[in-house]
Structures are given as C-alpha cells and as structure tokens.
Coordinates of C-alpha atoms in Angstrom, one line a residue:
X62 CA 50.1 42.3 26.0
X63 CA 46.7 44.0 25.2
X64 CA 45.9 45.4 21.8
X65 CA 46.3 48.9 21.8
X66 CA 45.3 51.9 19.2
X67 CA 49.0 52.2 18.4
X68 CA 48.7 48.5 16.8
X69 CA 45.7 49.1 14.9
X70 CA 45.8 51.0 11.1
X71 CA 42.7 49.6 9.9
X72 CA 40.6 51.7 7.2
X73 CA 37.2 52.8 8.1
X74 CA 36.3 55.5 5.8
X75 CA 32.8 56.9 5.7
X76 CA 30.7 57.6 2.5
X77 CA 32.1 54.8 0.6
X78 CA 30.7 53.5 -2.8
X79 CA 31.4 51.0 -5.0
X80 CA 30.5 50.7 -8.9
X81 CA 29.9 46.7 -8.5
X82 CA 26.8 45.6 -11.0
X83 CA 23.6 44.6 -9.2
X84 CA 23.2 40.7 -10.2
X85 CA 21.5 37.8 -8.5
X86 CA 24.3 35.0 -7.7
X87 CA 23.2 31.9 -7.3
X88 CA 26.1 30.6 -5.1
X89 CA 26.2 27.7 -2.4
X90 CA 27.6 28.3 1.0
X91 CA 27.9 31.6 2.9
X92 CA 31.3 32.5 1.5
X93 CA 28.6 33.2 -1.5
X94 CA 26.6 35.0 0.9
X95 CA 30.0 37.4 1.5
X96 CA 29.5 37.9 -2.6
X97 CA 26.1 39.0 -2.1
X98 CA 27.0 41.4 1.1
X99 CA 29.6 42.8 -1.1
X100 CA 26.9 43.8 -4.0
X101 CA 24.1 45.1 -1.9
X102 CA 26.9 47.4 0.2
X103 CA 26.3 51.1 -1.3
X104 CA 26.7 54.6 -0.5
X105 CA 26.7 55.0 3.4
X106 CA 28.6 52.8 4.8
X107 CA 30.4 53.3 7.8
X108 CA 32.1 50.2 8.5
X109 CA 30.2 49.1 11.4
X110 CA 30.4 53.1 12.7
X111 CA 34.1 53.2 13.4
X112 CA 35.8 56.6 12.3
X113 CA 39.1 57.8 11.9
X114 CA 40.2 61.3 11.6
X115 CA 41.1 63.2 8.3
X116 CA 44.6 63.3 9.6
X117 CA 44.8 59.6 9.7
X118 CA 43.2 58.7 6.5
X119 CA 46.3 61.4 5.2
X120 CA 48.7 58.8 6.9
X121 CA 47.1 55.5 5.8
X122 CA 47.2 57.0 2.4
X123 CA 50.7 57.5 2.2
X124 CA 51.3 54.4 4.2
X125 CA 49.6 52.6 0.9
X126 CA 51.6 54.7 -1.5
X127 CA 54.8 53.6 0.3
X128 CA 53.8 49.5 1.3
X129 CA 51.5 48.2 -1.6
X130 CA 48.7 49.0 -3.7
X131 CA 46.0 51.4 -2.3
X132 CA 42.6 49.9 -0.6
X133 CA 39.8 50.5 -3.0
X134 CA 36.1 50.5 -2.9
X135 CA 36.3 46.6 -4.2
X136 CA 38.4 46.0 -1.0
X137 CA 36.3 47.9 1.5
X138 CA 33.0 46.2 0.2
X139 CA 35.1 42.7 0.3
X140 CA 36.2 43.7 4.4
X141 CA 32.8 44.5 4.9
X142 CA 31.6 41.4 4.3
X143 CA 33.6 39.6 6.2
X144 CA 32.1 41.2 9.3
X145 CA 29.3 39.0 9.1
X146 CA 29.6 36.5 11.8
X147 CA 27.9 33.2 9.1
X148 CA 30.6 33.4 7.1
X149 CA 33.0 32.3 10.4
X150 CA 30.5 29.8 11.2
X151 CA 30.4 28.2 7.8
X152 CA 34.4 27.9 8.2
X153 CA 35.0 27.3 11.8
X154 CA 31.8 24.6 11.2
X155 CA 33.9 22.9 8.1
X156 CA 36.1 20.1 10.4
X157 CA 38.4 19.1 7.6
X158 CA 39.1 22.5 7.3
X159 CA 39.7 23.7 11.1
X160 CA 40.9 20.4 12.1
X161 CA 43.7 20.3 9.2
X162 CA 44.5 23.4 10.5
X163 CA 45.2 22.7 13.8
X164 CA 46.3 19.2 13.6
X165 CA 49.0 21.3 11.1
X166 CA 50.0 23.8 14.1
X167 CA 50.5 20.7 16.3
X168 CA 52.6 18.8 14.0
X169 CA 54.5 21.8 13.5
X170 CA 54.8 22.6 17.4
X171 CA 58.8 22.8 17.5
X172 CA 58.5 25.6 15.2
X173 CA 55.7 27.7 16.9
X174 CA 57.0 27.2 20.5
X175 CA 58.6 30.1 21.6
X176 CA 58.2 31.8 18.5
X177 CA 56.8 34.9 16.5
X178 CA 53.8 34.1 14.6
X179 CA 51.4 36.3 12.0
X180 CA 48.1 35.0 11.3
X181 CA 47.0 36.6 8.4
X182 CA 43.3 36.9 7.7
X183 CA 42.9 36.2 11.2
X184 CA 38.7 35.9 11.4
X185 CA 38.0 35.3 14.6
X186 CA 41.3 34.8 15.8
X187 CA 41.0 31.0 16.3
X188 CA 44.0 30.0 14.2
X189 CA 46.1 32.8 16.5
X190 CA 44.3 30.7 19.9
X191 CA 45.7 27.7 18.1
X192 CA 49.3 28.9 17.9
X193 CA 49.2 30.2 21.6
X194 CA 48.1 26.7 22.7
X195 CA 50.5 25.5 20.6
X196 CA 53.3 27.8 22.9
X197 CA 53.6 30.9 20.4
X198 CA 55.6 33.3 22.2
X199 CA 53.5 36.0 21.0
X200 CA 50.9 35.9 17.7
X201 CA 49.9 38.9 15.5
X202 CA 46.1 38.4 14.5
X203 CA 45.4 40.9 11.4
X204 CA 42.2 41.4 10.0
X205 CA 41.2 44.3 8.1
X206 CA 37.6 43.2 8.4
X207 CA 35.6 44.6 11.7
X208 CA 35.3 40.9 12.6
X209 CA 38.5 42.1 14.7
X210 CA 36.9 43.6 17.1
X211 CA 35.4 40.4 18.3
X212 CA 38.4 38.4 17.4
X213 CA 39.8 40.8 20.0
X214 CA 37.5 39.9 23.0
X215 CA 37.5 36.5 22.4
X216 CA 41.4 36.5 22.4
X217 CA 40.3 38.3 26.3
X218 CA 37.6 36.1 27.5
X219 CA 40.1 33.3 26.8
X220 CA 43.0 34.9 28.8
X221 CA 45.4 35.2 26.1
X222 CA 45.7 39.1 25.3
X223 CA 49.3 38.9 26.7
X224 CA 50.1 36.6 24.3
X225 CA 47.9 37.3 21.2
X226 CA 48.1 41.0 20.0
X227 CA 44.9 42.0 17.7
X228 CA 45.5 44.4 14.7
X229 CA 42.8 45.7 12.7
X230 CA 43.8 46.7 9.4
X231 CA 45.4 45.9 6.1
X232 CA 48.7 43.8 6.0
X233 CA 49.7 46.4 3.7
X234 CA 48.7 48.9 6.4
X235 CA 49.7 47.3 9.9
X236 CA 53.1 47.7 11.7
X237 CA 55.1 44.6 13.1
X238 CA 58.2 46.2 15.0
X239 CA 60.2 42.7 14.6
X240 CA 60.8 39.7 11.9
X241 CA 58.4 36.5 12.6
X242 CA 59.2 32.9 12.1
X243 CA 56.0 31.6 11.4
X244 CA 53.2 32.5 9.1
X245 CA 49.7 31.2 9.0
X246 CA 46.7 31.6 6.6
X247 CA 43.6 30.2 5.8
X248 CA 43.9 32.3 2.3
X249 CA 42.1 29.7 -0.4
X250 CA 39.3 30.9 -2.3
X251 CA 37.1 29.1 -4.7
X252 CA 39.1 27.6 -7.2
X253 CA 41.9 28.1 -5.0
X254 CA 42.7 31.4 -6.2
X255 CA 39.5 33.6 -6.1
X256 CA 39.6 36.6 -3.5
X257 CA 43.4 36.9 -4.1
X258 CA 44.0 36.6 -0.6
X259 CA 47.1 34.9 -1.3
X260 CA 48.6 38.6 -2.0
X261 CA 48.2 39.5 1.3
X262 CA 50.3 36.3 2.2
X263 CA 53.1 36.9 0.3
X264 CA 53.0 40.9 1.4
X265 CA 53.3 39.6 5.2
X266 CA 56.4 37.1 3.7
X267 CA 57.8 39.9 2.5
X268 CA 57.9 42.4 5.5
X269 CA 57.7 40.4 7.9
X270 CA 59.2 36.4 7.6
X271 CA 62.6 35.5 9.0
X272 CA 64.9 33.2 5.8
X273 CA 63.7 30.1 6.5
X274 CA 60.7 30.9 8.5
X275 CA 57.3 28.7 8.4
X276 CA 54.2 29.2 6.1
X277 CA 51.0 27.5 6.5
X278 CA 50.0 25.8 4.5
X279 CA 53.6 26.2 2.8
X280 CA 52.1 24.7 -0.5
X281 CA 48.9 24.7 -2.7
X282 CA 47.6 22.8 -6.0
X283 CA 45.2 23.6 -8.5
X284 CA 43.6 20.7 -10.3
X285 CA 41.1 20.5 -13.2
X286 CA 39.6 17.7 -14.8
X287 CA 36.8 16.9 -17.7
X288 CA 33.2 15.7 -15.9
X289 CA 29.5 14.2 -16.4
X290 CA 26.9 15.5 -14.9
X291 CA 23.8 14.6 -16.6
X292 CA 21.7 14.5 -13.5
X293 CA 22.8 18.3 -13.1
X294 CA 22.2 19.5 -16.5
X295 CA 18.8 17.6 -16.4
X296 CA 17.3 19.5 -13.5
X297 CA 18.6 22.6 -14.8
X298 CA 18.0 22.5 -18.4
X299 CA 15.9 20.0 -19.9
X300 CA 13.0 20.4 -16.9
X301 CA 12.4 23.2 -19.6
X302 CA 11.3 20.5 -22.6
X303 CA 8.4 19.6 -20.4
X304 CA 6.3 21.5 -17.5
X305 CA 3.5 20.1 -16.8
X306 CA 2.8 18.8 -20.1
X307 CA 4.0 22.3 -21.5
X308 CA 6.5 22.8 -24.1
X309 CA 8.9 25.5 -22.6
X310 CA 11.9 24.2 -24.5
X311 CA 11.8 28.6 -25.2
X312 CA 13.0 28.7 -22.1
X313 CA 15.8 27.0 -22.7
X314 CA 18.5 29.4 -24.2
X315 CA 17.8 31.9 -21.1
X316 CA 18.0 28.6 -18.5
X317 CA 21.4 27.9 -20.1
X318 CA 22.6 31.4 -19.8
X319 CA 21.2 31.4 -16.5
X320 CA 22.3 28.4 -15.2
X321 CA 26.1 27.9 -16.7
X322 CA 26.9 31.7 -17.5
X323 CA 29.1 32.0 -14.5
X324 CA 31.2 29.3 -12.5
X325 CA 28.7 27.2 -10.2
X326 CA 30.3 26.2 -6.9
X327 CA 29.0 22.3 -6.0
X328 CA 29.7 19.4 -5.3
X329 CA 30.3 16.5 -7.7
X330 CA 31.9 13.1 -6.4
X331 CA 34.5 11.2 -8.3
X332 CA 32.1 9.1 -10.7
X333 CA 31.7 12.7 -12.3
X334 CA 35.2 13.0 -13.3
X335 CA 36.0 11.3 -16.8
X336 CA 40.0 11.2 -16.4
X337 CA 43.2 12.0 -14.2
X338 CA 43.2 15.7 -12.9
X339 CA 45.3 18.0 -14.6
X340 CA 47.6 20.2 -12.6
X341 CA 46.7 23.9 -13.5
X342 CA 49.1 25.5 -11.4
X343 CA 51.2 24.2 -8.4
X344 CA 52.1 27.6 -5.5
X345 CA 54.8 27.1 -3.4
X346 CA 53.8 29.8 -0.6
X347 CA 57.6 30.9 0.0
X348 CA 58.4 31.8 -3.3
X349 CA 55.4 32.9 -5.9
X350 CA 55.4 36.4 -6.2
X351 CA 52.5 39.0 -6.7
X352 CA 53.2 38.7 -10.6
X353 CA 52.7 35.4 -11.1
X354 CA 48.9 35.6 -9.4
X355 CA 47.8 38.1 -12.1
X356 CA 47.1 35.6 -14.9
X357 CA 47.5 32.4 -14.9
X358 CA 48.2 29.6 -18.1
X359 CA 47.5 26.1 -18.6
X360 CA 47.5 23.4 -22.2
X361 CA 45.6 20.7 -21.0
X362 CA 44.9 17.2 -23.1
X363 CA 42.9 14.6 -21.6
X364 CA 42.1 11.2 -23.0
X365 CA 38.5 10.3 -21.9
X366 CA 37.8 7.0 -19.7
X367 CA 34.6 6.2 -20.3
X368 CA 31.7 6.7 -23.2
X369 CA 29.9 10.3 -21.7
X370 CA 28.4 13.5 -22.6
X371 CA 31.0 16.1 -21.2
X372 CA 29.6 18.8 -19.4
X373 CA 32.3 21.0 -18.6
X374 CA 35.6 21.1 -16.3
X375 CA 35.8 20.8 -12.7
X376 CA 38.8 22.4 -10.7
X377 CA 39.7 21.9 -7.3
X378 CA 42.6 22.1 -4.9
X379 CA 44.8 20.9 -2.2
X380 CA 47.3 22.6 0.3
X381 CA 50.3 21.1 2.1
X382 CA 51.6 22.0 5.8
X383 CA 55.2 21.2 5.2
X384 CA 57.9 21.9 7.7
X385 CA 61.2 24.2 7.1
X386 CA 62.9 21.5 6.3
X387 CA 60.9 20.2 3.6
X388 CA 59.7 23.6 2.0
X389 CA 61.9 25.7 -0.1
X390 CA 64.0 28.0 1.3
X391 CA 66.2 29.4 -1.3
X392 CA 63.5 32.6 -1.9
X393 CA 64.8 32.7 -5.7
X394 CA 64.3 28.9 -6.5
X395 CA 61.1 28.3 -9.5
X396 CA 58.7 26.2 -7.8
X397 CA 58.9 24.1 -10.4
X398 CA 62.2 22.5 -9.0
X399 CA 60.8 21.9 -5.7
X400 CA 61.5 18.0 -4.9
X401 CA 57.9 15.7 -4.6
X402 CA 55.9 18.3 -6.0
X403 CA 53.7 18.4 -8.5
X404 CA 54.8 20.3 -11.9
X405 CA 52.5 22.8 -13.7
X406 CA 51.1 20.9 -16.9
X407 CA 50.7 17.1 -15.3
X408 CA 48.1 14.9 -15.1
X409 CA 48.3 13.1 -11.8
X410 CA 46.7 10.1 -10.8
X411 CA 47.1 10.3 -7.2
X412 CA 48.8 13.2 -5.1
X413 CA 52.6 11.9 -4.5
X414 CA 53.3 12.8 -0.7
X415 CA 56.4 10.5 0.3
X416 CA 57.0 13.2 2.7
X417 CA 54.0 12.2 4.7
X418 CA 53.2 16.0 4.9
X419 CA 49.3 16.9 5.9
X420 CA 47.4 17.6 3.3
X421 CA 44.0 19.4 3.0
X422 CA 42.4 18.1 -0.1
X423 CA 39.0 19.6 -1.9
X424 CA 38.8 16.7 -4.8
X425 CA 35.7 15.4 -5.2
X426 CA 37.0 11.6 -3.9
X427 CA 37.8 13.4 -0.5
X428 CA 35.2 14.3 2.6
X429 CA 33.3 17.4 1.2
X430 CA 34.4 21.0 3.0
X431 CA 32.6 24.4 2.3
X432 CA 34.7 25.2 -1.3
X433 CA 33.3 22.2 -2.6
X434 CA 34.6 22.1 -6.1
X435 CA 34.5 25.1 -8.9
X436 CA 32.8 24.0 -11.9
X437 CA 32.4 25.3 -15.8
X438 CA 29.5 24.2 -17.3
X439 CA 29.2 24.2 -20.8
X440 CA 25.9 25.0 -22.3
X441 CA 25.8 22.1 -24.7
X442 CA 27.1 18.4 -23.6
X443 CA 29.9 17.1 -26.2
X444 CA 29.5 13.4 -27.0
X445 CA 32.9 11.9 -26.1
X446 CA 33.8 8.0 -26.7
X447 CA 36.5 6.2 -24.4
X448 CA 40.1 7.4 -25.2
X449 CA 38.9 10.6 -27.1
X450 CA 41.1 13.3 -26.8
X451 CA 39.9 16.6 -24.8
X452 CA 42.8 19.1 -25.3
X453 CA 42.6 23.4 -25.0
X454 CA 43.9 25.7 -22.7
X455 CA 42.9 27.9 -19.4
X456 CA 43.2 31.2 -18.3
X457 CA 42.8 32.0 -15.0
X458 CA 43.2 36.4 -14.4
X459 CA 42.9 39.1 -12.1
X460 CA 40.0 41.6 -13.0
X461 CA 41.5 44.5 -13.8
X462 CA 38.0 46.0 -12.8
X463 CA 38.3 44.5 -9.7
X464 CA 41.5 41.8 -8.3
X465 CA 40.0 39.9 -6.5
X466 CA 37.5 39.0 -9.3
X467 CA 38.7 36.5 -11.8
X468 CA 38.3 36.2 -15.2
X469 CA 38.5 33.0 -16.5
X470 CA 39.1 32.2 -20.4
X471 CA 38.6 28.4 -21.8
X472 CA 39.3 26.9 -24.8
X473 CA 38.4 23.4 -25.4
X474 CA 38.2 21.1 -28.6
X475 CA 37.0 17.4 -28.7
X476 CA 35.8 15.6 -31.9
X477 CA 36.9 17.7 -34.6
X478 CA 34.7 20.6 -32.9
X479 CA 36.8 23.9 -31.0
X480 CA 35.0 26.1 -28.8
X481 CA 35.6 28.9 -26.3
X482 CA 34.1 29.4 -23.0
X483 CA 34.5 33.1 -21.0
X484 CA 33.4 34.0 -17.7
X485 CA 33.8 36.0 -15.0
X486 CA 34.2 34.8 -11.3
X487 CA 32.8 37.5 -9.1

C-alpha cells in the first residue's frame, strides 16, 4: 500500500516565528545540534517549501481543537530540526541504541507477526523496516518532521510500501482508520524526559492501542546519583587561577556561570558516582498519563561512599522491552504496583530484571550511547566525608514557556549547609 495525500495531515505553515532567546549552547552530540537548529530557525520558514492550502490549515486547526493541544511555534521549530539528516546519523550510528531496538522487535516477533504496528517518531522509518522484517502485517510510520519524506522513499527503494504506510504529520493530527496491537518509539530525551516526546506516545496509546496491545519499550527509569568530577571542574574552572602565568581567577564567577548554568550532557564513568542511584521516577509506558509528565517530584538522601568533593548530580536512564504478558495491562493500575519494578524514591544497587526482559541502559557503568548522561553541576564543590548524608529534593517540569523545555529545580544540603540549584533545560 503506497502512501497517499489522504494519509498525510502534516503542518507546514509558512511565515512562522518563534520568540526562543538567542543563546550559545554548548551541548555534545547532534541531538544538541537539533537545539541549535531550533534557535537560529526565524521568520520565513517554509518547512522545507511544502504548502498547504488556507482550507487545510482551517481543518488541521480544528482537528487540534478536537484531538490534543494545538502545534505551536516551539513545535514547528522542534520538527524542523529534525529534518536534518545528522541527527538520524548520530542515532541510527548509536549500536546499543538501534541494536536494542531491533534485537527488542525480534524477541517480540509473536506479537508483531501479522499484526498492526505505529511507530511513532518514525525518523527515517528504520524501526517501521524493522517491524516489516519482523512480519508486521502492515506498519504506520508517523513523523511530523519533513524527514518523512525520505523515510517515505526509503520505505520504496526497499520494496516495502505495501506493507509500510508513511504519514507526515502530528500523532495528534494523523488518521489511523483501525485499532493497532503494537506500538513502537524511540521517544527518550536527555534525562529521559526532555523533548516530551513521551506525550506523543501515550496520545497514539490512547487512539489507537488495542487492551493489551504492545509498547516499546513498555517501561522506562530515571536514575540520579551524587558524583566527583574534579578533572571536569579543573579544566573548566580553575584553568582560570593561572594562564600563562596570569592571574585570571576574575574570570572565574563568569566561567562558573558559563560552564554549570545549564545541565551539561557528558559522559562520566562509574568511578564518578559517590553512591547507589536514586530512582527519580519509574514510567510504565501503558499507564502514565499526560498529567503526570508535567512536573515531576523526588526526596532523595544519599549516604556518601567515599571521602570527595561533590560536584553535582548525575541522572540517567534505562528502558525495558517487556512482552504483554509481563507489562501492565489493567490501564487504571499506579505503576507503582507493577511486579519487579522499581518504585519511585529507591536507591538501587543494581537493576532487578528476574524477568530477563531487554534492557537499554544509559548509566555510566554501561557501553556509552549518544544521551550519555545529564549532569548538574554545582558551581562550588562541597567537601563530603564517607557516610555523610546528601539528602534534598528534585523537580523536574514542563516549561510553561515552552513543553518540551524543562525546568529543573534542586535542592540539596550536606554538612550543615542547604542550597538551591535552578535551571532550565532548553
């Protein structure tokens, strides 16, 4: 079955702006690059000179009035950049990542075999290939990025257009004329939640996903734990004391700012980390609703291995491809009850999988991928001795400038001292 224009509702509105401020982000990775594309985007776009008539734009308006929340400037800039063919390299290049992935589809071939599948987010389209290798009976690739148009002839050049239908627009947006039984995603942002992609996840669950269909990855966890980093906070900060014989130690409340205003995506290794992880918040993929993704709220208290100057936190995540039969399926059950996973507020000391489920892991003791880890730098080191307590709270938030921002509020006392760390993950 070939794509047609009757599948496609994507948005491609000319003259578009967005108010998004004009800062430098020093980011790793090409999904930073997709940041960068979405600042520098301004007045004139047209969305890589697609058009749609006024009369469309009047029904995909009142398509978003009646399915979800409207597409804004914020989301048009955030499609936009996903047009840009690195950022699909950087992925599709990441093994642990597009391996996991479709050693997942295999595992889970009983259940794609014959069957309806949505792969949200699709890119280009080779989680949808995939599932037709895997015996989909017939795969819906969305993408409200114009990376679908060449998601759509590679789906062609590989002979699989009867099988793989292409639909460029907005799961919000798009029309599926029948229930699916399997979803798949490749949804995670930095920190596991940045980009809110995961919305557009549980939007497709909730047109779309037969009771008791299959979600991958049909569980995530976010993790944060208390690191060193000297070598780190050397290069960046105290290079400053002494340049060339020169004191610039002036330098050194701007380098701070500079260097640890914002959350810095790296990678640190497992010496880093000073104690267990902490589980911020554990997703099971068939039940969280939109709600709970607006703000999200951790206490923490650590106990410190080792003698160290802290530097900050460091969050990470992993994701779980677990069948039907080992993922919820009552749709009103609190994750929190879901057997052999982890419970919002633990410290773990190593991920409990008697299932044997795959897992795609990010922690810095795992082979590196492109998220690396997430970390919040503090702009003073605190002294800690072994067995000192490190105890606060986080809050992770939607932007209400922008969702799929996220504001991030930290609160952290050690020693008798309190402080309070905010930042904004754009």
């Amino acid at each position: 079955m070939n794509s047609s224009p009757a599948y496609s509702n994507g948005y491609h509105p000319q003259q578009q702006q967005h108010g998004m401020s004009q800062r430098d982000k020093v980011r790793r990775g090409t999904r930073a690059r997709s940041r960068e594309l979405r600042e520098s985007f301004g007045s004139g776009g047209n969305f890589g000179g697609l058009r749609v008539s006024e009369h469309n734009k009047q029904q995909q308006q009142q398509q978003q009035q009646q399915q979800g929340a409207p597409c804004t400037d914020f989301d048009m800039a955030y499609f936009h950049s996903y047009a840009h063919v690195g950022i699909h390299e950087e992925m599709i290049k990441d093994r642990v990542r597009t391996e996991t992935y479709r050693t997942a589809i295999m595992q889970h071939q009983s259940s794609i075999a014959g069957k309806v599948v949505v792969d949200v987010g699709c890119g280009t389209g080779i989680l949808s290939i995939f599932c037709a290798q895997a015996g989909a009976k017939r795969v819906y690739a969305v993408d409200a990025s114009d990376i679908a148009v060449q998601a759509n002839e590679v789906v062609k050049a590989n002979n699989l257009s009867e099988t793989i239908i292409v639909l460029h627009g907005r799961v919000e947006d798009v029309d599926i004329d029948e229930e699916v039984d399997v979803i798949i995603s490749e949804w995670m942002g930095y920190m596991l939640l940045y980009e809110s992609m995961l919305g557009s996840v549980i939007t497709a669950r909730d047109r779309w996903l037969k009771p008791g269909g299959l979600i991958l990855p049909s569980s995530a966890t976010l993790y944060m734990a208390p690191i060193t980093h000297s070598d780190r906070y050397s290069e960046s900060i105290d290079f400053w004391r002494n340049v060339y014989g020169i004191d610039m130690s002036a330098m050194l409340p701007l380098a701070k700012q500079c260097a640890f205003e914002e959350p810095c995506v790296e990678t640190i290794v497992g010496e880093n980390v000073l104690t267990w992880p902490h589980v911020v918040k554990q997703v099971d993929c068939h039940t969280i609703t939109l709600h709970e993704l607006e703000s999200v709220t951790t206490n923490y208290k650590f106990k410190s291995m080792m003698r160290a100057p802290l530097h900050g936190f460091a969050f990470w995540f992993d994701v779980e491809f677990s069948g039907p039969a080992l993922a919820a399926t009552n749709n009103h059950a609190p994750s929190s009850l879901i057997s052999n996973h982890p419970v919002d507020g633990q410290q773990r000391k190593k991920r409990a999988n008697p299932n044997e489920a795959l897992v795609l892991s990010t922690a810095p003791e795992d082979p590196p991928t492109h998220w690396q880890q997430t970390v919040l730098y503090f702009y003073d080191p605190i002294e800690v001795e072994q067995d000192q307590l490190i105890e606060g709270s986080v809050t992770l938030s939607q932007s209400k400038e922008n969702r799929r921002f996220m504001n991030i509020h930290l609160e952290y006392a050690s020693g008798g001292r309190s402080f309070v760390k905010e930042s904004v993950m754009r």
